[in-house]
GROMACS .gro file of C-alpha atoms in nm:
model
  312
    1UNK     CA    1  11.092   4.457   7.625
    2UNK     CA    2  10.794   4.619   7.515
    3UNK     CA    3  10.418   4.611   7.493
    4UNK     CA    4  10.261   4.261   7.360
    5UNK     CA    5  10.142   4.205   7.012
    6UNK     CA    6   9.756   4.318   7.102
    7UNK     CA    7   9.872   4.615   7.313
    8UNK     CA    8   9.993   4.694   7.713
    9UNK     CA    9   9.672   4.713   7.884
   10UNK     CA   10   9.355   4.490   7.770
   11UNK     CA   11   9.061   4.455   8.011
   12UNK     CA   12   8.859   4.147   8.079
   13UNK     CA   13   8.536   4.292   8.015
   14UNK     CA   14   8.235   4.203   8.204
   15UNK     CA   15   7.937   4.112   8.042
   16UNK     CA   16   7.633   4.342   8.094
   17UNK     CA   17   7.301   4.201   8.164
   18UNK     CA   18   6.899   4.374   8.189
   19UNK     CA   19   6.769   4.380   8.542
   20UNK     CA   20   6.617   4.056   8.437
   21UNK     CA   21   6.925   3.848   8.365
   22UNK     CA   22   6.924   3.910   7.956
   23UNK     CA   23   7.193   3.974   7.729
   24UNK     CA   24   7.239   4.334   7.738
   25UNK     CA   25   7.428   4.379   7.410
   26UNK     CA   26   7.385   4.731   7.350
   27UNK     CA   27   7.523   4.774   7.728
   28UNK     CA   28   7.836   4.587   7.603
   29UNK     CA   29   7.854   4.798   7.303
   30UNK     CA   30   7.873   5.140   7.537
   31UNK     CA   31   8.076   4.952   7.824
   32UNK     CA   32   8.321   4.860   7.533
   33UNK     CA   33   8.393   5.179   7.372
   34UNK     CA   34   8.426   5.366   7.762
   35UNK     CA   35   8.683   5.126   7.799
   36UNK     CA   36   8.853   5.210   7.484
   37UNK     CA   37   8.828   5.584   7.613
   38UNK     CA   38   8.963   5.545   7.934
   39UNK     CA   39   9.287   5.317   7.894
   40UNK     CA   40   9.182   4.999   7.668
   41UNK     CA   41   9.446   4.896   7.421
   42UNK     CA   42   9.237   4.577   7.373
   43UNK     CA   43   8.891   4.381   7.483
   44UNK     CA   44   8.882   4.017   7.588
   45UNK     CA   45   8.509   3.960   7.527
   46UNK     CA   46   8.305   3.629   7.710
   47UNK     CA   47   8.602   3.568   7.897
   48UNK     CA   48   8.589   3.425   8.264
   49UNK     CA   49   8.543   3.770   8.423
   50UNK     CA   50   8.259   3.788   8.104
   51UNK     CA   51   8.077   3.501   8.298
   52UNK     CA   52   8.171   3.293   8.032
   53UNK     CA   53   8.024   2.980   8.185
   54UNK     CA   54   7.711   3.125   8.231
   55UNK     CA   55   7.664   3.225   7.843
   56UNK     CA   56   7.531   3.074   7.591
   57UNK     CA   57   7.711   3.016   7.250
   58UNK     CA   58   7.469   3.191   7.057
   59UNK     CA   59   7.501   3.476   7.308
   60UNK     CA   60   7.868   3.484   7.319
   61UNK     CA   61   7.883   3.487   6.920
   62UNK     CA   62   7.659   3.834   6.971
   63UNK     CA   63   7.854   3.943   7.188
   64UNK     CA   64   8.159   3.939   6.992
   65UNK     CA   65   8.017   4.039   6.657
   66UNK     CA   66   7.890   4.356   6.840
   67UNK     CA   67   8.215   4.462   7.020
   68UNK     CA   68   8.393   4.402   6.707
   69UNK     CA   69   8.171   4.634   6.536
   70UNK     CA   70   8.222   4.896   6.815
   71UNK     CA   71   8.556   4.913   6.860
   72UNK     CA   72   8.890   4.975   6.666
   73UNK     CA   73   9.100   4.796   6.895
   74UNK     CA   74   9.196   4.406   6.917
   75UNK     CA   75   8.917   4.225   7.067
   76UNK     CA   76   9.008   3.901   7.174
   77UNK     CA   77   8.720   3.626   7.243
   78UNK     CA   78   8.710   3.389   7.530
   79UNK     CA   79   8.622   3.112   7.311
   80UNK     CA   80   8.694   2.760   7.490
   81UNK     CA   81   8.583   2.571   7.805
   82UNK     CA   82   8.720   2.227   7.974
   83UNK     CA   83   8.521   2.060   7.637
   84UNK     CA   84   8.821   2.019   7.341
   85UNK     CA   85   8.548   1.915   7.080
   86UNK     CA   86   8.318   2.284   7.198
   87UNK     CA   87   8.608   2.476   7.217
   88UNK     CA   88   8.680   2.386   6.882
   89UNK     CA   89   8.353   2.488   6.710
   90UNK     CA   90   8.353   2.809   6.889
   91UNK     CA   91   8.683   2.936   6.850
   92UNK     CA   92   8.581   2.874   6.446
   93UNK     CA   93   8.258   3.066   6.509
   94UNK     CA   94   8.480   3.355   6.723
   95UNK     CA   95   8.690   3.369   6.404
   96UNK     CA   96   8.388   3.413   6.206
   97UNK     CA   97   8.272   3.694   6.402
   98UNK     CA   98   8.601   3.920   6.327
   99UNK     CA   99   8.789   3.861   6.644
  100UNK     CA  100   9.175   3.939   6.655
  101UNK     CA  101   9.289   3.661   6.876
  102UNK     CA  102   9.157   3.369   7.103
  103UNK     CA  103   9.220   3.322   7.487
  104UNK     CA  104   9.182   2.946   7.537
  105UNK     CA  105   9.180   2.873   7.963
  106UNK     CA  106   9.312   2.605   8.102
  107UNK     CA  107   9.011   2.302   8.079
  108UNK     CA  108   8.854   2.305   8.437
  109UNK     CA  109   8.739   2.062   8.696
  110UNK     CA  110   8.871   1.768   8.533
  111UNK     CA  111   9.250   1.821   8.565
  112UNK     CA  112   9.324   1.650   8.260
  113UNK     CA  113   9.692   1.565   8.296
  114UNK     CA  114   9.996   1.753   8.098
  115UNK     CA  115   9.930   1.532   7.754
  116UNK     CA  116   9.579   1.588   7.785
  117UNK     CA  117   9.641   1.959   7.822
  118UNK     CA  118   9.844   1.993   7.538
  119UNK     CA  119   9.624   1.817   7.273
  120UNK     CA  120   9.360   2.037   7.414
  121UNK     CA  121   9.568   2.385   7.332
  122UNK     CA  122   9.682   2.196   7.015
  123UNK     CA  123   9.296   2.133   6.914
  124UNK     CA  124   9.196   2.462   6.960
  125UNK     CA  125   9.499   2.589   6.769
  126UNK     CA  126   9.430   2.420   6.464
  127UNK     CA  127   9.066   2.543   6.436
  128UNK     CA  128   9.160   2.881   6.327
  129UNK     CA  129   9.446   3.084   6.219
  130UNK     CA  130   9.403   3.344   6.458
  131UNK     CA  131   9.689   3.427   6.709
  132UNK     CA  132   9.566   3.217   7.086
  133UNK     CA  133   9.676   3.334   7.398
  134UNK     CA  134   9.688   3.038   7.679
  135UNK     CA  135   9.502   3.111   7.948
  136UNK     CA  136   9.679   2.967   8.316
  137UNK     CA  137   9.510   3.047   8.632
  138UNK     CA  138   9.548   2.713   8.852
  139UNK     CA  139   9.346   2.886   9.158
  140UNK     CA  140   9.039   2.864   8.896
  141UNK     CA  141   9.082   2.562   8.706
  142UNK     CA  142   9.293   2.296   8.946
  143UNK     CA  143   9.552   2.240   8.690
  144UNK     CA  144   9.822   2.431   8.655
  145UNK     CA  145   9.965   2.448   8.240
  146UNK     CA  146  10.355   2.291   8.337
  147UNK     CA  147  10.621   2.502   8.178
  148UNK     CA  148  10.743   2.207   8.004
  149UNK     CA  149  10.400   2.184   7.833
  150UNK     CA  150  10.422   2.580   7.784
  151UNK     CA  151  10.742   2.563   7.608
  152UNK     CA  152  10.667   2.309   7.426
  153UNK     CA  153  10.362   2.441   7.264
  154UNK     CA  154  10.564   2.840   7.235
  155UNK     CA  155  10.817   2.656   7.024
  156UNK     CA  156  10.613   2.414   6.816
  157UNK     CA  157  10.237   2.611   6.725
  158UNK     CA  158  10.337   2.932   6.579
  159UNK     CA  159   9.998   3.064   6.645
  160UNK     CA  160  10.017   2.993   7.005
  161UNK     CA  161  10.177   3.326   7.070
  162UNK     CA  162  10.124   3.396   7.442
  163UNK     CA  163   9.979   3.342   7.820
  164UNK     CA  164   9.772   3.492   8.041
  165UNK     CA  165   9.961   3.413   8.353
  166UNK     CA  166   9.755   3.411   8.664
  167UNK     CA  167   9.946   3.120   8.806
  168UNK     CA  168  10.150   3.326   9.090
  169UNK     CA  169  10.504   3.222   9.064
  170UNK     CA  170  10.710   3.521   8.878
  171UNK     CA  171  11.008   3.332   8.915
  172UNK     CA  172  10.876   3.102   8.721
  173UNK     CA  173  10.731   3.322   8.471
  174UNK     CA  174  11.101   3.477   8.440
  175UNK     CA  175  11.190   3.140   8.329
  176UNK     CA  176  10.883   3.083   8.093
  177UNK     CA  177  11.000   3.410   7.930
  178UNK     CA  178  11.372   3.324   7.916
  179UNK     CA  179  11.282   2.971   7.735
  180UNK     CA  180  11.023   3.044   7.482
  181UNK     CA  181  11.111   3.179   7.117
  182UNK     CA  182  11.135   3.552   7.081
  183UNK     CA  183  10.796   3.737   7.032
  184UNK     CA  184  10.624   3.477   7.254
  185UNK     CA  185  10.405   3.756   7.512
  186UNK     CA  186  10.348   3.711   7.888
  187UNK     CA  187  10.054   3.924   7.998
  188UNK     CA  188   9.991   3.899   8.383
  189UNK     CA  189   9.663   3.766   8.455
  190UNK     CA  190   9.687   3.896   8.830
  191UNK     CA  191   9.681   4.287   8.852
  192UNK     CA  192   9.865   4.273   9.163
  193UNK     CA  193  10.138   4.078   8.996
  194UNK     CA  194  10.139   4.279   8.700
  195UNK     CA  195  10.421   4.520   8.856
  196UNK     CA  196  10.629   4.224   8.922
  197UNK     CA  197  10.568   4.028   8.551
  198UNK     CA  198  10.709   4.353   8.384
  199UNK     CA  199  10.994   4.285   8.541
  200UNK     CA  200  11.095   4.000   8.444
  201UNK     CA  201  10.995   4.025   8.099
  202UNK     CA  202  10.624   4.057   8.088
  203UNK     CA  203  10.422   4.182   7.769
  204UNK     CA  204  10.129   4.428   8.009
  205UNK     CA  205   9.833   4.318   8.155
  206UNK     CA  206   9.497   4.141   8.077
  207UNK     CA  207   9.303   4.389   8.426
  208UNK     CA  208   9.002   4.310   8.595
  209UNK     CA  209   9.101   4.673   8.764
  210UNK     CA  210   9.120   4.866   8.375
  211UNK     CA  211   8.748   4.851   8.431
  212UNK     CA  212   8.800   5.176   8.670
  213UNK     CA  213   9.182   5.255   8.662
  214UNK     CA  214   9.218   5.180   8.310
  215UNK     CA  215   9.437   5.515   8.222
  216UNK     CA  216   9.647   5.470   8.597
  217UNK     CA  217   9.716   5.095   8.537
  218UNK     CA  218   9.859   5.218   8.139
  219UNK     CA  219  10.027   5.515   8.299
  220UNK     CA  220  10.211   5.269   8.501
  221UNK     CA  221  10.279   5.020   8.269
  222UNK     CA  222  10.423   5.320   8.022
  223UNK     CA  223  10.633   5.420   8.288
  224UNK     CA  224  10.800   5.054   8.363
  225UNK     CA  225  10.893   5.004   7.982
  226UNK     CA  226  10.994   5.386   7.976
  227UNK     CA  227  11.260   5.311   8.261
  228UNK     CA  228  11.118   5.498   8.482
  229UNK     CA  229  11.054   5.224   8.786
  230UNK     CA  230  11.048   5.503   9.059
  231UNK     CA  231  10.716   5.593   8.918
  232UNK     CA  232  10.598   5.240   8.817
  233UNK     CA  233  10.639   5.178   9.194
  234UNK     CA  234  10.472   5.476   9.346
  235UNK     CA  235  10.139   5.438   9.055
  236UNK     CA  236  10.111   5.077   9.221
  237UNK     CA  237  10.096   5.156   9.534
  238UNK     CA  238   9.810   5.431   9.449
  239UNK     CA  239   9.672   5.095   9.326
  240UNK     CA  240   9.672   4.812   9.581
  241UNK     CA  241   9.341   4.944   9.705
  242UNK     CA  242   9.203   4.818   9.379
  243UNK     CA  243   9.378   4.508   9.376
  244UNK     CA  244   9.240   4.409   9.708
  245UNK     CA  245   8.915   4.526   9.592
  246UNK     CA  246   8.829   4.296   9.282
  247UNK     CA  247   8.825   4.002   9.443
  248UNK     CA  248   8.807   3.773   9.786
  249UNK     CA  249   8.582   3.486   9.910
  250UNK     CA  250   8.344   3.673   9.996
  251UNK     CA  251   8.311   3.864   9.629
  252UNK     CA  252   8.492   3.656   9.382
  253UNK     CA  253   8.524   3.841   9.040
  254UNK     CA  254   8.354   3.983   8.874
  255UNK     CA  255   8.155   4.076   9.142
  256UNK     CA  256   8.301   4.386   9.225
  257UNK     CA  257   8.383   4.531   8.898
  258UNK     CA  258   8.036   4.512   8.783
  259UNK     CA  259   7.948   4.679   9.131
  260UNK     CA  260   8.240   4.935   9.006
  261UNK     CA  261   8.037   4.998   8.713
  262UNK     CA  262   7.683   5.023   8.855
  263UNK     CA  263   7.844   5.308   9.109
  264UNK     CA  264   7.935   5.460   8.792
  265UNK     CA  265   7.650   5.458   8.579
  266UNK     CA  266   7.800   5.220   8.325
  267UNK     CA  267   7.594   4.902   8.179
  268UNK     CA  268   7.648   4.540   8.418
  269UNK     CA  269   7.378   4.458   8.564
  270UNK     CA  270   7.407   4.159   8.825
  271UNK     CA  271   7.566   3.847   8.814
  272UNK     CA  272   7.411   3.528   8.693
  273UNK     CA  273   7.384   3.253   8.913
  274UNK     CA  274   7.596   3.079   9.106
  275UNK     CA  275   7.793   3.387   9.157
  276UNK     CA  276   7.440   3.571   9.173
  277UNK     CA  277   7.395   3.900   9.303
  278UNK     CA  278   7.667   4.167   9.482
  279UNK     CA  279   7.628   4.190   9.866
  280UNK     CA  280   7.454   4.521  10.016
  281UNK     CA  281   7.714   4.793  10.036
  282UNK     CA  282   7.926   4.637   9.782
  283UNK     CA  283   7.861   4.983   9.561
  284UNK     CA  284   7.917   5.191   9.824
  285UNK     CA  285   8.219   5.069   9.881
  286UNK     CA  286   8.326   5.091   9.507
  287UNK     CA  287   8.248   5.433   9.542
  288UNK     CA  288   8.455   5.471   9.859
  289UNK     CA  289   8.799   5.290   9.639
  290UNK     CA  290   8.754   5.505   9.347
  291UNK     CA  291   8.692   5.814   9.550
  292UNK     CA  292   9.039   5.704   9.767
  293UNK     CA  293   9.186   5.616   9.382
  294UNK     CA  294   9.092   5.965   9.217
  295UNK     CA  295   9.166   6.158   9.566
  296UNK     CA  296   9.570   6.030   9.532
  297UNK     CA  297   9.574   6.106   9.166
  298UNK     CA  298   9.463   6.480   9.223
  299UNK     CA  299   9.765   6.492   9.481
  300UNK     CA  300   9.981   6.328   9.260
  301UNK     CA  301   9.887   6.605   8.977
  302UNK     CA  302   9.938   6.886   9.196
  303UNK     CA  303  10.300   6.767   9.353
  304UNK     CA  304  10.419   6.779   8.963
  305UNK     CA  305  10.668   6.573   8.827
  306UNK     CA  306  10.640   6.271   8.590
  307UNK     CA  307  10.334   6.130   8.694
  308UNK     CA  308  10.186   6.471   8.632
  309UNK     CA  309  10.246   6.440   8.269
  310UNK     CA  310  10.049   6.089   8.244
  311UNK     CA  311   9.740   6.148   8.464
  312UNK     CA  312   9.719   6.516   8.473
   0.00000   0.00000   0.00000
């Protein structure tokens, strides 16, 4: 196994916003390209961690029509919602706007049941001829995609390429992998999981944590599909401090990783409501991770070895 079709390591980009709650596009435009620089194979742009729900369409069509523009990697456009019929018209307006690929998440709130799910992928697929990535995160939604409906679509809409698996179950993701056609990618949706997914078969990574540790979480991935595990393992655990730090009940994502990029001077902004704005300390803290995060990679330079060659 290897690295998916749009690259190892793509980040779930937030979306910036002014101090008063606008579209900050020219933010997303610099946040992008950083990105890029510092470990981004690929963008997913108005995604969930983008605030998605939150955005307009006319703002999300901006949005992607900009990073487009700005980039030279895949961006991939978070183009659906738990409405088939508005998930349609703006996965043909994300197509418009240059896009490489769709991520289409599970329909929300409703938990539609399997058939419904499937015409709903099947909808979506149809609108364009771009290559969709199914997006599966039960925690989010309340429905969790069944792998008989996942095989089923792998093996019957050849544009349906891939998930996004944030469901939580790598043995069943093994078996996802081990029954869908060849070529079908399996990027982990959960960075902590991500270690784990490449085991059994997984594609990379679509990282909340690439915001910050971008080049570690690519260094690690390289590692994995370059056989050497020993150091897959050890750059992980230099990483569970991040893991832990991009999300809980108290700051769901994206919370935190737009804190991450306020403590270092990159465009966010605050969250729109509901999630609304970070808790006091929450930069400080940030600053505190990627202080522990940058302190372990200096040591890790200066013992030599493998890992030297990737981070030094």
């Amino acid at each position: 196994m290897g690295p998916g079709r749009f690259g190892a390591v793509l980040t779930a980009m937030v979306t910036p916003f002014s101090g008063g709650g606008d579209l900050d596009i020219d933010g997303a435009v610099a946040l992008a390209r950083w990105l890029v620089e510092h470990g981004s194979d690929g963008l997913v742009v108005a995604g969930t961690t983008g605030e998605s729900p939150v955005l307009s369409d006319e703002e999300k069509v901006a949005l992607w029509e900009a990073v487009v523009r700005a980039v030279t990697v895949p961006v991939i456009a978070g183009s659906t919602s738990n409405d088939t019929a508005h998930s349609v018209e703006l996965t043909k307006q994300a197509a418009y706007a240059g896009v490489a690929g769709i991520l289409a998440v599970t329909p929300y709130y409703s938990r539609p049941p399997q058939s419904g799910l499937d015409a709903h992928f099947r909808a979506v697929a149809a609108a364009t001829s771009l290559p969709v990535l199914i997006y599966d995160i039960p925690v989010r939604t309340g429905r969790k995609v069944a792998h008989e409906t996942l095989v089923s679509l792998a093996r019957q809409v050849p544009t349906i390429v891939g998930v996004k698996d944030a469901a939580g179950n790598p043995a069943e993701s093994a078996r996802l992998i081990a029954e869908a056609p060849p070529g079908f990618d399996l990027y982990s949706g959960d960075d902590a999981l991500t270690l784990p997914l490449l085991a059994v078969g997984g594609a990379g990574v679509i990282s909340v944590a690439a915001h910050w540790a971008g080049q570690e979480i690519a260094a690690m991935v390289s590692s994995f599909f370059d056989g050497d595990i020993d150091g897959a393992r050890k750059l992980n655990a230099r990483l569970l401090e991040s893991w832990r730090f991009q999300s809980g009940d108290v700051t769901p994502n994206p919370i935190p990783a737009k804190a991450m990029m306020r403590a270092l001077g990159l465009p966010a902004g605050q969250c729109r409501l509901p999630l609304g704005p970070s808790q006091a300390g929450l930069e400080d803290q940030a600053r505190e991770v990627l202080g522990r995060l940058r302190g372990m990679a200096s040591t890790a330079v200066g013992s030599g070895g493998h890992q030297q060659d990737q981070l030094g």
